[in-house]
Short mmCIF file of C-alpha atoms in Angstrom, two decimals:
data_model
loop_
_atom_site.label_atom_id
_atom_site.label_comp_id
_atom_site.label_asym_id
_atom_site.label_seq_id
_atom_site.Cartn_x
_atom_site.Cartn_y
_atom_site.Cartn_z
CA MET A 1 0.16 0.02 -0.27
CA SER A 2 0.75 4.19 -0.15
CA TYR A 3 0.88 6.41 2.10
CA SER A 4 1.27 9.92 2.07
CA ILE A 5 2.15 13.66 3.69
CA THR A 6 0.16 16.11 4.08
CA GLN A 7 0.29 19.35 7.27
CA ALA A 8 -3.30 19.12 6.53
CA ASP A 9 -5.68 19.25 10.26
CA ILE A 10 -5.71 15.78 11.09
CA LEU A 11 -9.65 16.26 11.88
CA SER A 12 -9.98 17.41 7.94
CA VAL A 13 -8.64 13.61 6.76
CA ARG A 14 -10.68 10.97 5.87
CA ALA A 15 -9.61 8.15 6.77
CA ASP A 16 -10.62 4.19 8.55
CA VAL A 17 -8.87 5.05 11.51
CA ALA A 18 -6.67 8.30 13.58
CA VAL A 19 -3.41 7.75 15.72
CA ILE A 20 -3.88 8.94 19.45
CA CYS A 21 0.04 9.74 21.22
CA ILE A 22 -0.28 9.66 24.34
CA GLU A 23 1.61 9.89 27.62
CA ASN A 24 2.17 7.81 30.77
CA THR A 25 -0.31 9.25 32.73
CA MET A 26 -2.88 8.28 29.64
CA ALA A 27 -3.12 11.99 28.72
CA VAL A 28 -3.41 13.56 25.79
CA SER A 29 0.09 14.54 24.35
CA GLU A 30 0.98 17.94 23.33
CA ASP A 31 1.47 17.47 19.55
CA PRO A 32 -0.91 19.03 17.38
CA ALA A 33 -2.72 16.71 16.27
CA SER A 34 -3.09 14.82 18.82
CA GLN A 35 -4.61 17.69 20.47
CA SER A 36 -6.57 18.29 17.98
CA LEU A 37 -8.38 14.77 18.40
CA GLY A 38 -8.75 16.12 22.20
CA SER A 39 -10.13 18.98 21.81
CA ALA A 40 -12.74 17.27 19.01
CA GLY A 41 -13.49 14.08 21.90
CA GLY A 42 -13.57 16.70 24.65
CA GLU A 43 -14.42 14.73 27.91
CA ALA A 44 -15.83 11.68 26.76
CA LEU A 45 -12.30 10.90 25.10
CA ARG A 46 -10.01 11.88 27.99
CA LYS A 47 -12.53 9.59 29.65
CA ALA A 48 -12.12 6.59 27.79
CA LEU A 49 -8.27 7.54 28.13
CA ARG A 50 -7.86 7.21 31.78
CA CYS A 51 -9.87 3.65 31.61
CA ARG A 52 -7.08 2.17 30.13
CA ARG A 53 -5.20 3.01 33.11
CA PHE A 54 -1.48 2.62 32.10
CA LEU A 55 -0.16 1.24 27.98
CA PRO A 56 3.38 0.51 27.96
CA VAL A 57 4.69 3.11 26.03
CA GLY A 58 5.90 1.07 22.34
CA SER A 59 2.46 0.24 22.70
CA ALA A 60 -1.07 0.68 20.53
CA CYS A 61 -4.48 0.04 21.79
CA ALA A 62 -8.06 0.60 20.60
CA VAL A 63 -10.44 3.42 23.00
CA ASP A 64 -13.61 5.03 22.11
CA ASN A 65 -13.15 7.52 19.10
CA CYS A 66 -15.69 9.77 20.88
CA ASP A 67 -18.05 10.25 17.79
CA LEU A 68 -14.82 11.97 16.34
CA PRO A 69 -15.44 11.45 12.33
CA PHE A 70 -13.62 8.02 11.96
CA LYS A 71 -14.88 4.70 12.76
CA ARG A 72 -11.93 3.81 14.81
CA LEU A 73 -9.45 5.41 17.61
CA PHE A 74 -6.01 4.32 18.72
CA ALA A 75 -3.85 5.57 21.17
CA VAL A 76 -0.50 5.21 21.67
CA GLY A 77 2.58 5.36 23.79
CA ALA A 78 5.46 7.08 21.87
CA PRO A 79 9.06 7.01 23.53
CA GLN A 80 11.38 10.23 23.83
CA TRP A 81 14.71 10.67 22.22
CA ARG A 82 16.66 10.43 25.95
CA ASN A 83 20.29 10.15 24.53
CA GLY A 84 20.18 7.49 22.02
CA GLU A 85 21.27 4.58 24.57
CA SER A 86 17.70 3.02 25.77
CA ASN A 87 16.33 1.05 22.31
CA GLU A 88 14.60 4.68 21.79
CA LEU A 89 15.07 3.87 17.69
CA LEU A 90 13.73 -0.42 18.28
CA VAL A 91 11.00 1.22 20.35
CA LEU A 92 9.91 3.31 17.84
CA ARG A 93 9.84 0.62 15.61
CA ARG A 94 7.88 -1.06 17.41
CA CYS A 95 5.18 1.94 17.85
CA TYR A 96 4.55 1.50 14.13
CA GLU A 97 3.74 -2.45 14.18
CA SER A 98 1.99 -2.21 16.89
CA ILE A 99 -0.50 0.53 14.80
CA TYR A 100 -0.73 -1.65 12.00
CA GLN A 101 -1.38 -4.76 13.26
CA LEU A 102 -4.32 -2.94 15.46
CA ALA A 103 -5.21 -2.27 12.29
CA HIS A 104 -5.17 -5.02 9.76
CA GLU A 105 -6.96 -7.70 13.25
CA THR A 106 -9.96 -4.88 12.33
CA ASP A 107 -9.49 -4.59 9.06
CA SER A 108 -8.67 -0.93 8.63
CA GLU A 109 -8.19 0.15 5.20
CA SER A 110 -6.38 3.30 5.97
CA ILE A 111 -4.90 4.94 8.49
CA VAL A 112 -4.49 8.87 9.75
CA MET A 113 -1.52 9.31 12.29
CA PRO A 114 1.10 11.97 13.29
CA PHE A 115 4.99 11.71 12.99
CA LEU A 116 5.39 9.57 15.71
CA SER A 117 7.58 11.60 19.06
CA THR A 118 8.31 14.51 16.27
CA ALA A 119 6.65 16.97 18.41
CA TYR A 120 8.27 17.57 21.56
CA TYR A 121 9.92 13.78 21.98
CA ARG A 122 13.80 15.28 20.46
CA PHE A 123 13.45 12.55 18.70
CA PRO A 124 16.49 13.45 15.53
CA LEU A 125 13.82 14.49 12.84
CA GLU A 126 15.34 12.20 10.01
CA GLU A 127 15.70 9.15 11.35
CA ALA A 128 11.77 9.29 12.62
CA VAL A 129 10.97 10.32 9.47
CA GLN A 130 12.97 7.00 8.32
CA ILE A 131 11.20 5.15 10.38
CA ALA A 132 7.46 6.69 9.56
CA ARG A 133 8.37 6.32 5.46
CA GLU A 134 9.94 2.74 6.22
CA GLU A 135 6.59 0.75 8.33
CA ALA A 136 4.72 2.67 6.26
CA SER A 137 5.97 1.22 2.70
CA ARG A 138 5.75 -3.22 5.15
CA ALA A 139 2.27 -2.46 5.93
CA ARG A 140 0.00 -3.37 4.02
CA ILE A 141 -2.57 -0.45 4.79
CA ASP A 142 -3.09 3.85 2.95
CA THR A 143 -1.06 5.33 6.30
CA ILE A 144 -1.37 9.94 5.55
CA PHE A 145 0.89 11.15 7.69
CA LEU A 146 1.02 14.71 9.74
CA ALA A 147 4.25 16.82 9.18
CA ALA A 148 3.50 19.55 12.29
CA THR A 149 5.44 21.64 11.16
CA PRO A 150 6.12 23.35 7.33
CA THR A 151 10.00 21.44 8.39
CA LEU A 152 9.59 18.75 9.63
CA TYR A 153 6.76 18.59 6.07
CA ALA A 154 10.72 20.06 4.19
CA LEU A 155 12.00 17.24 5.26
CA SER A 156 10.13 14.23 4.98
CA GLN A 157 10.04 15.18 1.05
CA GLN A 158 13.59 14.37 0.74
CA PRO A 159 15.08 10.80 0.61
CA TYR A 160 17.01 9.28 3.72
CA ARG A 161 20.43 10.65 3.69
CA LYS A 162 22.85 9.18 7.07
CA PRO A 163 24.64 12.15 8.73
CA GLU A 164 28.66 12.61 8.57
CA ILE A 165 30.97 14.49 11.30
CA VAL A 166 32.20 17.26 9.99
CA ALA A 167 34.03 18.02 12.92
CA TYR A 168 35.49 16.76 16.42
CA VAL A 169 34.39 18.98 19.78
CA GLY A 170 35.84 17.16 22.93
CA TYR A 171 35.61 15.05 25.34
CA TYR A 172 33.57 14.34 27.86
CA ARG A 173 32.31 11.79 30.36
CA ASP A 174 33.32 8.51 29.36
CA TYR A 175 32.28 9.56 25.39
CA ALA A 176 34.42 11.10 22.69
CA VAL A 177 31.80 14.17 20.98
CA PHE A 178 31.77 14.83 17.10
CA GLN A 179 29.06 17.18 15.61
CA LEU A 180 27.95 16.64 12.53
CA ASP A 181 25.92 18.05 9.51
CA ASN A 182 22.63 17.67 10.20
CA GLY A 183 23.09 20.27 13.85
CA GLN A 184 23.41 17.42 16.05
CA TYR A 185 25.67 15.46 17.45
CA ALA A 186 27.33 11.77 18.17
CA HIS A 187 29.02 11.08 20.97
CA ILE A 188 31.62 7.09 21.10
CA ASP A 189 31.83 5.60 24.50
CA VAL A 190 36.17 5.25 24.59
CA ARG A 191 35.80 2.90 27.38
CA PRO A 192 37.98 -0.37 26.59
CA GLU A 193 34.80 -2.62 27.83
CA LEU A 194 32.08 -0.29 25.68
CA ARG A 195 32.17 0.96 21.97
CA SER A 196 27.65 2.57 20.90
CA VAL A 197 27.48 5.29 18.62
CA SER A 198 24.39 7.26 19.41
CA VAL A 199 23.44 9.80 17.93
CA SER A 200 21.66 13.23 20.23
CA PRO A 201 19.97 16.44 19.47
CA TYR A 202 22.06 17.90 22.09
CA VAL A 203 24.91 17.42 24.67
#
């Protein structure tokens, strides 16, 4: 199936399923698409989310659509970017896998959702967008991604390019820090018993 990318309001998009991002407290995430769904669903949606009590990060579940203009509503616990060493990229992939698994189980043919973990979660945008596109390409369901900002939309139109090191920044604790050409930083653990490379949006 195909995927497309738009900056439209999620409530104006026609799809069988809409995805809303939630926090650990089951409160609606701050990303624009989720806030739009939260406002339209009102107290009924907040009550439906609270009834779930808890949703592990990396998981998705179906909740009452609360008269929203979609056949179904899925809630997902998207990961926040910390230091790149907490399996954030794998957890983000698991989010999409959970969403598409639910969609297949409910015979849904189309789905609309934001690029997960991009708005207020400090994820490297290139990595987050690439994971979303890869998972959507593998799924057998039409997907519409919502770009929260013009910058994210422009980036999503470009092919993925692995960032390159442009400068050595210095030594920080047990890490050698390098600046990447996308404005982010890579830190390499130089302890002899460990070898890891992680991308971090800040140091």
